[in-house]
Amino acid sequence: ALVLEMAGGVAGVANLGDSGFMLIRGAAPALLTPMTPISQKLEIAMRSREQQHGWNWPYQLMKMPPSVTSNPKFNLREYDTAQDSELYQFNVFPGDLLLLFTDGLSDNLYDSEILEIIRSEIAVAANDFVTAPADSVDEGPWPGSGLPTPERLARALALRARRHSRDPHAHVPFNDSSPPGESPMVGGKRDDITVVAAWVVPEM
């Protein structure tokens, strides 16, 4: 479970479990202001960390009825609540890109692959903005930005993660978390894949 709110250039996130967020900076250098952290390249400026009780055992937001929690035959451990969420607060600037996602993305794409996909989509959008007829160009997240829309970025990331998840020979981040003493896993991890992208836009 993940909740994000933003006000006055400050973003706050509450995250529970293995969904997550990334703050990506450097996509729109033309928007740099004296207050913006200088970045010469696309980079992950901040990201969440997964909360796991054990291998492949993420925190889960749940509410159990008293008839279950009080019944000893269920032998329930203490379950996770919203109070167990990890909290983040950070500054955002025009041109920053926020990604919110389920673990279907982060288990099937390395950070370097995520940045490569975003970099590629930015390059294609910039080329279209310059070369295509004005009436056929998507203006992007704000007029004249020349950046890819959030929908385009989210779709590109989700489709690549989906492709990896169905590849029996892929090497994905989930493979790196094999339980101790077991042979390394091979192949993508089939899972639900949800990606939400959002640009931080300048005041117009």
mmCIF file of C-alpha atoms in Angstrom:
data_model
loop_
_atom_site.group_PDB
_atom_site.id
_atom_site.type_symbol
_atom_site.label_atom_id
_atom_site.label_comp_id
_atom_site.label_asym_id
_atom_site.label_seq_id
_atom_site.Cartn_x
_atom_site.Cartn_y
_atom_site.Cartn_z
ATOM 1 C CA ALA A 1 0.000 0.000 0.000
ATOM 2 C CA LEU A 2 1.346 3.430 -0.932
ATOM 3 C CA VAL A 3 -0.037 6.959 -0.491
ATOM 4 C CA LEU A 4 1.606 10.135 -1.835
ATOM 5 C CA GLU A 5 0.624 13.750 -1.311
ATOM 6 C CA MET A 6 2.348 16.920 -2.435
ATOM 7 C CA ALA A 7 2.002 20.550 -1.408
ATOM 8 C CA GLY A 8 4.249 23.571 -1.743
ATOM 9 C CA GLY A 9 7.107 21.718 -3.388
ATOM 10 C CA VAL A 10 7.253 19.060 -0.684
ATOM 11 C CA ALA A 11 6.110 15.478 -1.217
ATOM 12 C CA GLY A 12 5.173 13.031 1.503
ATOM 13 C CA VAL A 13 4.845 9.270 1.085
ATOM 14 C CA ALA A 14 3.564 6.526 3.343
ATOM 15 C CA ASN A 15 4.533 3.072 2.090
ATOM 16 C CA LEU A 16 3.814 -0.385 3.479
ATOM 17 C CA GLY A 17 5.192 -3.566 1.959
ATOM 18 C CA ASP A 18 6.890 -4.149 -1.373
ATOM 19 C CA SER A 19 5.226 -1.554 -3.562
ATOM 20 C CA GLY A 20 7.339 1.558 -3.912
ATOM 21 C CA PHE A 21 8.199 4.910 -5.400
ATOM 22 C CA MET A 22 11.116 6.575 -7.179
ATOM 23 C CA LEU A 23 11.971 10.236 -7.566
ATOM 24 C CA ILE A 24 13.879 10.672 -10.830
ATOM 25 C CA ARG A 25 15.748 13.894 -11.515
ATOM 26 C CA GLY A 26 17.606 15.288 -14.529
ATOM 27 C CA ALA A 27 14.967 14.645 -17.199
ATOM 28 C CA ALA A 28 14.279 18.327 -17.887
ATOM 29 C CA PRO A 29 17.527 20.312 -17.488
ATOM 30 C CA ALA A 30 15.959 23.350 -19.194
ATOM 31 C CA LEU A 31 13.827 23.819 -16.078
ATOM 32 C CA LEU A 32 16.740 24.092 -13.662
ATOM 33 C CA THR A 33 16.493 27.056 -11.319
ATOM 34 C CA PRO A 34 19.000 28.357 -8.737
ATOM 35 C CA MET A 35 17.135 26.273 -6.130
ATOM 36 C CA THR A 36 17.208 23.030 -8.109
ATOM 37 C CA PRO A 37 19.849 20.409 -7.237
ATOM 38 C CA ILE A 38 22.145 20.245 -10.252
ATOM 39 C CA SER A 39 22.107 16.912 -12.053
ATOM 40 C CA GLN A 40 24.071 16.356 -15.240
ATOM 41 C CA LYS A 41 22.325 13.066 -15.909
ATOM 42 C CA LEU A 42 19.148 11.165 -15.271
ATOM 43 C CA GLU A 43 19.347 9.762 -11.748
ATOM 44 C CA ILE A 44 17.259 8.274 -8.977
ATOM 45 C CA ALA A 45 17.306 11.009 -6.351
ATOM 46 C CA MET A 46 15.221 9.052 -3.839
ATOM 47 C CA ARG A 47 13.398 5.748 -3.617
ATOM 48 C CA SER A 48 11.562 3.636 -1.088
ATOM 49 C CA ARG A 49 12.840 0.413 0.383
ATOM 50 C CA GLU A 50 10.835 -2.791 0.628
ATOM 51 C CA GLN A 51 9.460 -3.951 3.958
ATOM 52 C CA GLN A 52 9.782 -7.717 4.342
ATOM 53 C CA HIS A 53 9.236 -10.031 7.312
ATOM 54 C CA GLY A 54 11.348 -12.619 5.500
ATOM 55 C CA TRP A 55 12.120 -13.885 2.028
ATOM 56 C CA ASN A 56 9.210 -13.052 -0.302
ATOM 57 C CA TRP A 57 7.064 -12.230 2.745
ATOM 58 C CA PRO A 58 6.194 -8.532 2.444
ATOM 59 C CA TYR A 59 4.276 -6.474 4.933
ATOM 60 C CA GLN A 60 0.569 -6.539 4.060
ATOM 61 C CA LEU A 61 -2.080 -4.009 5.042
ATOM 62 C CA MET A 62 -4.974 -5.894 6.582
ATOM 63 C CA LYS A 63 -7.747 -5.670 9.102
ATOM 64 C CA MET A 64 -8.889 -8.928 10.669
ATOM 65 C CA PRO A 65 -12.289 -9.361 12.354
ATOM 66 C CA PRO A 66 -12.196 -9.984 16.129
ATOM 67 C CA SER A 67 -13.717 -13.442 15.590
ATOM 68 C CA VAL A 68 -10.493 -14.390 13.789
ATOM 69 C CA THR A 69 -7.888 -12.572 15.875
ATOM 70 C CA SER A 70 -9.310 -13.942 19.129
ATOM 71 C CA ASN A 71 -9.512 -17.529 17.915
ATOM 72 C CA PRO A 72 -6.382 -19.449 19.035
ATOM 73 C CA LYS A 73 -6.730 -22.075 16.315
ATOM 74 C CA PHE A 74 -5.613 -19.538 13.713
ATOM 75 C CA ASN A 75 -2.346 -18.916 15.578
ATOM 76 C CA LEU A 76 -2.023 -15.490 13.984
ATOM 77 C CA ARG A 77 1.143 -13.453 14.323
ATOM 78 C CA GLU A 78 0.748 -9.754 14.967
ATOM 79 C CA TYR A 79 -0.505 -8.427 11.652
ATOM 80 C CA ASP A 80 0.567 -5.305 9.800
ATOM 81 C CA THR A 81 -1.340 -2.021 10.014
ATOM 82 C CA ALA A 82 -0.996 1.466 8.558
ATOM 83 C CA GLN A 83 1.069 2.408 11.610
ATOM 84 C CA ASP A 84 3.827 0.124 10.280
ATOM 85 C CA SER A 85 4.200 2.232 7.134
ATOM 86 C CA GLU A 86 7.553 3.800 6.391
ATOM 87 C CA LEU A 87 7.282 7.575 5.985
ATOM 88 C CA TYR A 88 9.244 9.767 3.561
ATOM 89 C CA GLN A 89 9.337 13.519 3.020
ATOM 90 C CA PHE A 90 11.379 15.272 0.332
ATOM 91 C CA ASN A 91 11.527 18.363 -1.876
ATOM 92 C CA VAL A 92 10.445 18.175 -5.498
ATOM 93 C CA PHE A 93 11.214 20.551 -8.365
ATOM 94 C CA PRO A 94 9.732 21.235 -11.814
ATOM 95 C CA GLY A 95 10.905 18.553 -14.202
ATOM 96 C CA ASP A 96 11.185 15.861 -11.530
ATOM 97 C CA LEU A 97 9.511 12.563 -12.367
ATOM 98 C CA LEU A 98 7.703 10.474 -9.762
ATOM 99 C CA LEU A 99 7.058 6.764 -10.284
ATOM 100 C CA LEU A 100 4.724 4.734 -8.085
ATOM 101 C CA PHE A 101 4.658 0.994 -8.692
ATOM 102 C CA THR A 102 3.914 -2.489 -7.450
ATOM 103 C CA ASP A 103 6.669 -5.035 -6.990
ATOM 104 C CA GLY A 104 5.829 -6.497 -10.390
ATOM 105 C CA LEU A 105 7.930 -3.649 -11.779
ATOM 106 C CA SER A 106 10.813 -3.636 -9.295
ATOM 107 C CA ASP A 107 11.102 -7.438 -9.265
ATOM 108 C CA ASN A 108 11.465 -7.557 -13.057
ATOM 109 C CA LEU A 109 13.455 -4.418 -13.924
ATOM 110 C CA TYR A 110 16.745 -3.208 -12.514
ATOM 111 C CA ASP A 111 17.068 0.494 -11.709
ATOM 112 C CA SER A 112 19.456 0.884 -14.650
ATOM 113 C CA GLU A 113 16.819 -0.592 -16.996
ATOM 114 C CA ILE A 114 14.148 1.762 -15.657
ATOM 115 C CA LEU A 115 16.412 4.750 -16.314
ATOM 116 C CA GLU A 116 17.293 3.434 -19.782
ATOM 117 C CA ILE A 117 13.606 3.139 -20.730
ATOM 118 C CA ILE A 118 12.859 6.650 -19.473
ATOM 119 C CA ARG A 119 15.908 8.052 -21.247
ATOM 120 C CA SER A 120 14.811 6.386 -24.501
ATOM 121 C CA GLU A 121 11.247 7.686 -24.243
ATOM 122 C CA ILE A 122 12.525 11.209 -23.531
ATOM 123 C CA ALA A 123 14.750 11.065 -26.623
ATOM 124 C CA VAL A 124 11.905 9.868 -28.857
ATOM 125 C CA ALA A 125 9.523 12.532 -27.526
ATOM 126 C CA ALA A 126 12.128 15.264 -27.995
ATOM 127 C CA ASN A 127 12.788 14.174 -31.585
ATOM 128 C CA ASP A 128 9.049 14.085 -32.354
ATOM 129 C CA PHE A 129 8.640 17.540 -30.833
ATOM 130 C CA VAL A 130 11.298 18.985 -33.139
ATOM 131 C CA THR A 131 10.615 17.095 -36.365
ATOM 132 C CA ALA A 132 6.920 16.224 -36.471
ATOM 133 C CA PRO A 133 4.205 18.622 -37.714
ATOM 134 C CA ALA A 134 3.034 20.866 -34.879
ATOM 135 C CA ASP A 135 -0.573 19.681 -35.071
ATOM 136 C CA SER A 136 0.446 16.032 -34.647
ATOM 137 C CA VAL A 137 2.787 16.388 -31.659
ATOM 138 C CA ASP A 138 1.666 15.564 -28.144
ATOM 139 C CA GLU A 139 2.626 18.605 -26.065
ATOM 140 C CA GLY A 140 3.633 16.385 -23.171
ATOM 141 C CA PRO A 141 3.008 17.110 -19.507
ATOM 142 C CA TRP A 142 2.806 20.877 -20.156
ATOM 143 C CA PRO A 143 2.775 23.008 -23.333
ATOM 144 C CA GLY A 144 6.133 23.178 -25.030
ATOM 145 C CA SER A 145 7.847 20.705 -22.716
ATOM 146 C CA GLY A 146 8.755 18.193 -25.437
ATOM 147 C CA LEU A 147 8.682 15.480 -22.770
ATOM 148 C CA PRO A 148 6.782 12.182 -22.950
ATOM 149 C CA THR A 149 3.415 12.067 -21.223
ATOM 150 C CA PRO A 150 3.137 10.215 -17.907
ATOM 151 C CA GLU A 151 0.888 7.664 -19.593
ATOM 152 C CA ARG A 152 3.514 6.937 -22.236
ATOM 153 C CA LEU A 153 6.254 6.426 -19.643
ATOM 154 C CA ALA A 154 4.113 4.246 -17.396
ATOM 155 C CA ARG A 155 3.062 2.065 -20.330
ATOM 156 C CA ALA A 156 6.632 1.631 -21.589
ATOM 157 C CA LEU A 157 7.841 0.566 -18.144
ATOM 158 C CA ALA A 158 4.913 -1.780 -17.502
ATOM 159 C CA LEU A 159 5.245 -3.472 -20.891
ATOM 160 C CA ARG A 160 8.986 -4.070 -20.461
ATOM 161 C CA ALA A 161 8.413 -5.490 -16.972
ATOM 162 C CA ARG A 162 5.633 -7.711 -18.324
ATOM 163 C CA ARG A 163 7.909 -9.003 -21.073
ATOM 164 C CA HIS A 164 10.636 -9.851 -18.566
ATOM 165 C CA SER A 165 8.131 -11.484 -16.205
ATOM 166 C CA ARG A 166 7.174 -13.971 -18.930
ATOM 167 C CA ASP A 167 10.705 -14.724 -20.089
ATOM 168 C CA PRO A 168 11.885 -18.035 -18.581
ATOM 169 C CA HIS A 169 15.513 -17.099 -19.277
ATOM 170 C CA ALA A 170 15.493 -13.499 -18.033
ATOM 171 C CA HIS A 171 17.747 -12.417 -15.193
ATOM 172 C CA VAL A 172 15.716 -10.049 -13.045
ATOM 173 C CA PRO A 173 16.175 -8.420 -9.617
ATOM 174 C CA PHE A 174 13.976 -11.050 -7.945
ATOM 175 C CA ASN A 175 16.552 -13.679 -8.957
ATOM 176 C CA ASP A 176 19.127 -11.904 -6.797
ATOM 177 C CA SER A 177 17.089 -12.552 -3.656
ATOM 178 C CA SER A 178 17.247 -16.358 -3.686
ATOM 179 C CA PRO A 179 16.892 -17.780 -0.172
ATOM 180 C CA PRO A 180 20.220 -18.634 1.471
ATOM 181 C CA GLY A 181 21.429 -22.109 0.589
ATOM 182 C CA GLU A 182 19.231 -22.474 -2.480
ATOM 183 C CA SER A 183 20.280 -22.423 -6.121
ATOM 184 C CA PRO A 184 19.917 -19.060 -7.875
ATOM 185 C CA MET A 185 16.562 -18.603 -9.567
ATOM 186 C CA VAL A 186 16.252 -18.042 -13.305
ATOM 187 C CA GLY A 187 13.470 -16.377 -15.257
ATOM 188 C CA GLY A 188 11.096 -13.505 -14.709
ATOM 189 C CA LYS A 189 8.640 -13.248 -11.823
ATOM 190 C CA ARG A 190 5.019 -13.288 -12.906
ATOM 191 C CA ASP A 191 3.079 -10.822 -10.800
ATOM 192 C CA ASP A 192 0.654 -7.952 -11.014
ATOM 193 C CA ILE A 193 2.350 -4.946 -12.614
ATOM 194 C CA THR A 194 1.068 -1.440 -11.961
ATOM 195 C CA VAL A 195 2.964 1.768 -12.754
ATOM 196 C CA VAL A 196 1.866 5.355 -12.202
ATOM 197 C CA ALA A 197 4.046 8.197 -13.512
ATOM 198 C CA ALA A 198 3.717 11.892 -12.729
ATOM 199 C CA TRP A 199 5.760 14.920 -13.742
ATOM 200 C CA VAL A 200 6.260 17.804 -11.341
ATOM 201 C CA VAL A 201 5.154 20.720 -13.533
ATOM 202 C CA PRO A 202 6.132 24.374 -13.278
ATOM 203 C CA GLU A 203 3.568 26.981 -12.314
ATOM 204 C CA MET A 204 1.999 28.284 -15.486
#
